[in-house]
Amino acid sequence: MEEKTQRAFQVNLAGIIELLSHHLYSGPQVYLRELLQNATDAIEARRLAKANASFSGLITVELTEGTEPTLVFEDNGVGLTEQEVHQFLATIGLSSKRDELARQREEFIGQFGIGLLSGFLVTDEIVMVTQSARPREPAFEWRGQGNGFYTLRQLDKPRPEPGTTVFLRAHSDAAAQFERDYVVHHLRNYGGLLPHKIEFICGKTRQQINQVRPPWEQSYDSPAEWRKAALEYGQSVFGMEFLDCFPLKVPQSGIHGIGFVLSESPSLAARRADRLYLKNMLLSENAEYLLPDWAFFVRCALNATRLNPNASREGLQQDKKLAEAQKGLEQNLRDYLLGLARHDHDGLRRLIGVHYRAIKILAADDDEFYRLFIEWLPFETSLGTLTLPKIRQSGAEIRYAPHIDVFRQLAPVATAQALCLINGGYAYDAELLEKLPEVYPEITVRRAEPDDLLAELEEPPLAAQKKVQEQLAQIEEILGRFNCTVELKFFQPADLPALFSLSDAAQFRRDIHRTKEQTTEFWGEVLDAIDTESQEGTRGSLCLNWRNGLIQRLLKIRQRKILRPSIETLYVQALLQGHFPLGSLERKVMSEGLTDLLNLALEQEGSGAQADREET
Amino acid sequence: MRPSAAAEVGRLLQQAWAADHTPEGVALAEEAVRLADAMEDAQSGFRARNQLMQIAVFSGFYEKVLVAFSWCLTKADANPENFSANALLWKYKWVLEHLFHFPRISRAQISASLDDFQARCLKSGYSERAALSLRWRGELWMGNRSGALQHYERWKLIKRDGMADCAACERNQVVELHATLGDHEKAINSARRIFEGRLRCAEIPHITHAAMLRCYWLTGQRDLADEHHTEGYRLVRSNRAFVREQSWHLAHCLRAGKLEVAASLVRKHLPWALEMKSLDNRLSFLVPARVCIERLLKSDAQSIRCRLPEGVCPVARKTVVPLGELSDWMAISIADLAAQFDARNGNKSFATDAANLTAELS
């Protein structure tokens, strides 16, 4: 037996372990992936070299539980010669594979030679026994220590079969990473699609990890059968039912997979959870940047063979290959949606019913999709949620409120008047509406500020308006200190005495004003400096309802001492009804106004009692 | 607050979160703020404003961040047992980043805010690094290059801490510094790690793609500039927080002679630029947009279909805007905005930069 030769790694192993555990990998479980990867690479290498159709790769993972659990990873791959051991293990960053197979480098993704060293995340010593597939090569035992030294010795006899066996004993902090359920879960997660048999052995139990092949590797008699199998696969992988699915195929990237349509609308802020395999090894369960931003209603599971992993092999390099793959996947998605629009209106209706937001984003940016989908997309209106054909029934002019709060101010009145006002405050809605005349030249689209809609409300008869002109002037003057104008209109519902409305600019100015009341002088001056636009259109508007009995009586009041508190209280009431927070002046007016009105009522009561006594 | 009102505030904030960084999200958060204020619930108002700031800053509504922040900071300083001023430090950075962009906020006010922020950082155990970063970027932005470099050199010497921007953002800031100073090769080298995917965050490489377009173009790497335009524009096209980056993409399209694409960018993003209250973003977009309008006029186009805010742009019609009037108005607006910023900054950098860019693109 050749004597052991103690050598040192040519790099700072402690530093590498620090890099692996704290900066490179997402967690210690990756040691299982790296060992699987090395085993897979070795089997691939032997398969190619052997060019023997009957060669069958096998990976076994044997766990021995106990106080010092151990894991034994064995493969029947190409194995290593002594020289390859020195070269492969001692120099970090070298491409991992053998000279004579360099031309088949595309078959191996172990470009990063640190794969085996990931074992040091969970152990203090890695023992590897390897038998090269090359003829007349001896077997070697390699022992690597966490302190940076390794030994290599030739074994007395060659092993009967080529391959490599890696022995790991858990260090004291890594017991959790050697628990049976943990090992099985991660082996299945990472290696579930690997083409070579992976067997897990623990005590008397032996199970195959990767039995189920994904639908894109199988053939089916009909699209309906494919769809059924794909949806079942999606449920098993993601743990949820999907609304629909479609194939993903990008030949130039070697991509095959399935896109799944979520059955509920996700939040725009939700993280992607796409499942990406690279050459059948799981690369990521949260792959981002695969699908376009607007495809947040889709989750995908796919395998790629021609993309480049990053250093940790938990993500992809942001390179041209990825860009091509992204383009191809986007085209797959677009083909699916186009297919629905052209051939499956029921399917389209179901999809839009749940995912109209995503389709709106797509339609806003893409003219072809805009034309195809615009008539299907729902919009919130004062008459309920409607699609374009129904909206058009209310007239050739389409009105939308540009902001959600403006819509909420005006919708009740619009509804009562049976006017169709669209809520254009949702992302992309205004943009989609503004584009309508490009497709339907007969349609006009109008952005409606509060004043615009109120201007459309019916006015009382001229004669009646003349009678109350002076009153209105007084009311306007009373409301002047609140930066509010007054209008007199005739609208439903009759029991609504007044409506307060604010344009967006007026709302912002009001927010600044209220905030200034509660901040320091310094910040108050800063806020003054950001309020840059002109005063026009920044006043609130109190719209009095001529239909309402209270307003009718109010407009007959001559005495200012009664009119002022009445109007001011009505104004504050309208603010509260519209959920507008009160400024300090308005709060003061609210309490003083109520007091004044109470006093007036009591005075009235007092005068009435006096008159009664005098009569008697 | 009544339980039902408190629940309504919570519900609105959840909806706002789900709407992500959009005007809708901002509107929902504002509604939550107003409801909390209407119920006179300061705790809910503080919480709602914090969320409003988060959404507004990433959607381009910087003025709303400022309004909400001033309320929160005042509340926290007056009631430290109930509201944490420390927790507002990160948002204070957002505010300070955008203070420069309102020309009526004076240098004295900016300086006082920076000093206040720095003092609070030091009191909380952070270094002056975050404040220095704001100072050098602010001075650079205001056209005071020597002042910027002084702060920059000091900033480089101080170790990162919990108040520093993320590594990706800091790297991008250095990229932009070199690009602004005309050190294109240094900018290209600095950007490398970002484009290799080793540094990224919510806004990087989105901003970096745009920041590098001119560098690649001027160093003769036009294909690379095109690639970064294709990749970068996709990342920034849907969010009005990126109006400045959209203006750089527009400038690239003009350099590359892609007038139709440039016109489509103007149609889509000019309304956003004019709606922004942070006027530098408006100015950034107006300069290349006017060049585009002039080129369209030369190609015999008469008008452009675009909904412009009438309160800001008096020549706006319903949807079809006459190009000649628009160009004239833009020229006046550019001159006016540049003059406002130069008056505040005490130099002529904005007017000079606008003139230089116009000449370069014309």
Coordinates of C-alpha atoms in Angstrom, one line a residue, chain A residues 330-508:
Chain A
E330 CA -43.2 35.4 -23.0
Q331 CA -44.1 34.2 -26.5
N332 CA -45.4 30.9 -25.1
L333 CA -47.7 32.9 -22.7
R334 CA -48.8 35.2 -25.5
D335 CA -49.6 32.3 -27.7
Y336 CA -51.7 30.8 -24.9
L337 CA -53.7 34.0 -24.5
L338 CA -54.1 34.5 -28.2
G339 CA -55.4 30.9 -28.4
L340 CA -58.0 31.6 -25.8
A341 CA -59.1 34.8 -27.5
R342 CA -59.5 33.1 -30.9
H343 CA -60.7 29.6 -30.0
D344 CA -61.9 29.3 -26.4
H345 CA -64.1 32.2 -25.2
D346 CA -65.3 30.2 -22.2
G347 CA -61.7 29.7 -21.1
L348 CA -61.0 33.4 -21.7
R349 CA -64.0 34.5 -19.7
R350 CA -62.9 32.3 -16.8
L351 CA -59.4 33.6 -16.9
I352 CA -60.3 37.3 -17.2
G353 CA -62.9 36.8 -14.4
V354 CA -60.0 36.1 -12.1
H355 CA -57.0 37.7 -13.7
Y356 CA -58.3 40.8 -15.4
R357 CA -55.6 42.9 -13.7
A358 CA -52.8 41.0 -15.5
I359 CA -54.6 41.2 -18.8
K360 CA -55.0 45.0 -18.3
I361 CA -51.3 45.4 -17.8
L362 CA -50.6 43.4 -21.0
A363 CA -53.2 45.3 -23.0
A364 CA -52.0 48.7 -21.9
D365 CA -48.6 47.9 -23.4
D366 CA -49.4 45.9 -26.4
D367 CA -51.7 47.0 -29.2
E368 CA -52.5 43.6 -30.5
F369 CA -53.6 42.4 -27.1
Y370 CA -55.5 45.6 -26.5
R371 CA -57.6 45.0 -29.6
L372 CA -58.3 41.4 -28.7
F373 CA -59.1 41.9 -25.0
I374 CA -60.5 45.4 -24.5
E375 CA -64.1 44.3 -24.9
W376 CA -63.7 41.5 -22.3
L377 CA -62.1 43.6 -19.5
P378 CA -64.3 44.6 -16.6
F379 CA -64.4 48.1 -15.2
E380 CA -65.8 49.4 -12.0
T381 CA -68.6 51.9 -12.7
S382 CA -71.3 53.7 -10.9
L383 CA -73.7 51.2 -12.5
G384 CA -71.8 48.2 -11.3
T385 CA -68.9 46.2 -12.9
L386 CA -69.3 46.4 -16.6
T387 CA -67.5 45.5 -19.7
L388 CA -67.1 47.8 -22.6
P389 CA -70.1 46.7 -24.7
K390 CA -72.4 47.4 -21.7
I391 CA -70.7 50.7 -20.9
R392 CA -71.2 51.8 -24.5
Q393 CA -75.0 51.3 -24.1
S394 CA -75.0 54.4 -21.9
G395 CA -73.7 56.6 -24.7
A396 CA -70.9 57.4 -27.1
E397 CA -69.1 59.5 -24.5
I398 CA -67.3 57.6 -21.8
R399 CA -66.5 59.3 -18.6
Y400 CA -64.0 58.2 -16.0
A401 CA -62.9 59.6 -12.7
P402 CA -59.1 59.8 -12.7
H403 CA -58.7 58.9 -9.0
I404 CA -60.3 56.4 -6.7
D405 CA -61.3 58.9 -4.1
V406 CA -62.9 61.2 -6.7
F407 CA -64.9 58.2 -8.0
R408 CA -66.1 57.4 -4.5
Q409 CA -67.2 61.0 -4.0
L410 CA -69.2 61.0 -7.1
A411 CA -70.4 57.5 -7.7
P412 CA -73.5 57.7 -5.4
V413 CA -74.8 60.7 -7.2
A414 CA -73.9 59.3 -10.6
T415 CA -75.7 56.1 -9.7
A416 CA -78.8 58.0 -8.5
Q417 CA -78.8 59.9 -11.8
A418 CA -78.3 56.6 -13.8
L419 CA -75.1 58.2 -15.2
C420 CA -72.3 55.8 -16.0
L421 CA -69.0 57.0 -14.4
I422 CA -66.0 54.7 -14.6
N423 CA -63.5 54.4 -11.9
G424 CA -60.3 55.2 -13.7
G425 CA -58.2 55.2 -10.5
Y426 CA -57.0 51.6 -10.8
A427 CA -53.6 51.0 -12.3
Y428 CA -53.8 51.0 -16.1
D429 CA -57.6 51.6 -16.3
A430 CA -57.2 55.3 -17.4
E431 CA -54.6 54.3 -19.9
L432 CA -56.9 51.6 -21.4
L433 CA -59.9 54.0 -21.6
E434 CA -57.9 56.7 -23.2
K435 CA -56.8 54.3 -26.0
L436 CA -60.4 53.5 -26.9
P437 CA -60.8 56.1 -29.7
E438 CA -57.9 54.5 -31.5
V439 CA -59.9 51.3 -31.9
Y440 CA -63.4 52.8 -31.8
P441 CA -63.2 56.3 -33.5
E442 CA -66.8 57.0 -32.7
I443 CA -66.2 56.9 -28.9
T444 CA -65.0 60.0 -27.0
V445 CA -63.4 59.6 -23.7
R446 CA -63.6 62.3 -21.1
R447 CA -61.7 62.5 -17.8
A448 CA -64.3 63.8 -15.3
E449 CA -63.2 65.9 -12.3
P450 CA -65.8 66.5 -9.7
D451 CA -66.7 69.9 -11.2
D452 CA -67.3 68.3 -14.5
L453 CA -69.8 65.8 -13.2
L454 CA -71.5 68.2 -11.0
A455 CA -71.8 70.5 -14.0
E456 CA -73.9 67.9 -15.7
L457 CA -76.4 67.7 -13.0
E458 CA -79.7 69.4 -13.7
E459 CA -80.1 72.9 -12.5
P460 CA -83.3 74.2 -10.8
P461 CA -85.7 76.3 -12.9
L462 CA -84.3 79.7 -13.8
A463 CA -87.0 81.5 -11.9
A464 CA -86.2 79.5 -8.7
Q465 CA -82.5 80.2 -9.2
K466 CA -83.2 84.0 -9.4
K467 CA -85.1 83.9 -6.2
V468 CA -82.3 82.5 -4.2
Q469 CA -79.4 84.3 -5.9
E470 CA -78.8 86.6 -3.0
Q471 CA -78.9 83.6 -0.6
L472 CA -76.4 81.8 -2.6
A473 CA -74.1 84.8 -2.7
Q474 CA -74.3 84.9 1.1
I475 CA -73.6 81.2 1.4
E476 CA -70.6 81.5 -0.9
E477 CA -69.2 84.2 1.3
I478 CA -69.8 82.2 4.5
L479 CA -68.0 79.2 2.9
G480 CA -65.1 81.4 1.6
R481 CA -63.0 80.9 4.7
F482 CA -63.0 77.1 4.1
N483 CA -61.8 77.6 0.5
C484 CA -65.1 76.2 -0.7
T485 CA -67.5 77.2 -3.5
V486 CA -71.2 76.5 -3.6
E487 CA -73.4 75.2 -6.4
L488 CA -77.1 74.6 -6.5
K489 CA -78.3 71.5 -8.4
F490 CA -81.3 69.2 -8.7
F491 CA -80.3 65.6 -8.1
Q492 CA -81.2 62.2 -6.7
P493 CA -81.2 60.9 -4.1
A494 CA -83.6 63.6 -2.7
D495 CA -82.7 62.8 0.9
L496 CA -79.1 63.8 0.4
P497 CA -79.0 67.5 1.2
A498 CA -75.5 68.3 0.0
L499 CA -72.5 66.8 -1.6
F500 CA -68.9 67.9 -0.9
S501 CA -66.4 67.1 -3.6
L502 CA -62.7 67.8 -4.1
S503 CA -60.5 67.5 -7.1
D504 CA -57.2 65.6 -6.6
A505 CA -55.3 68.9 -6.6
A506 CA -57.6 70.3 -4.0
Q507 CA -57.4 67.2 -1.9
F508 CA -53.6 67.5 -1.9

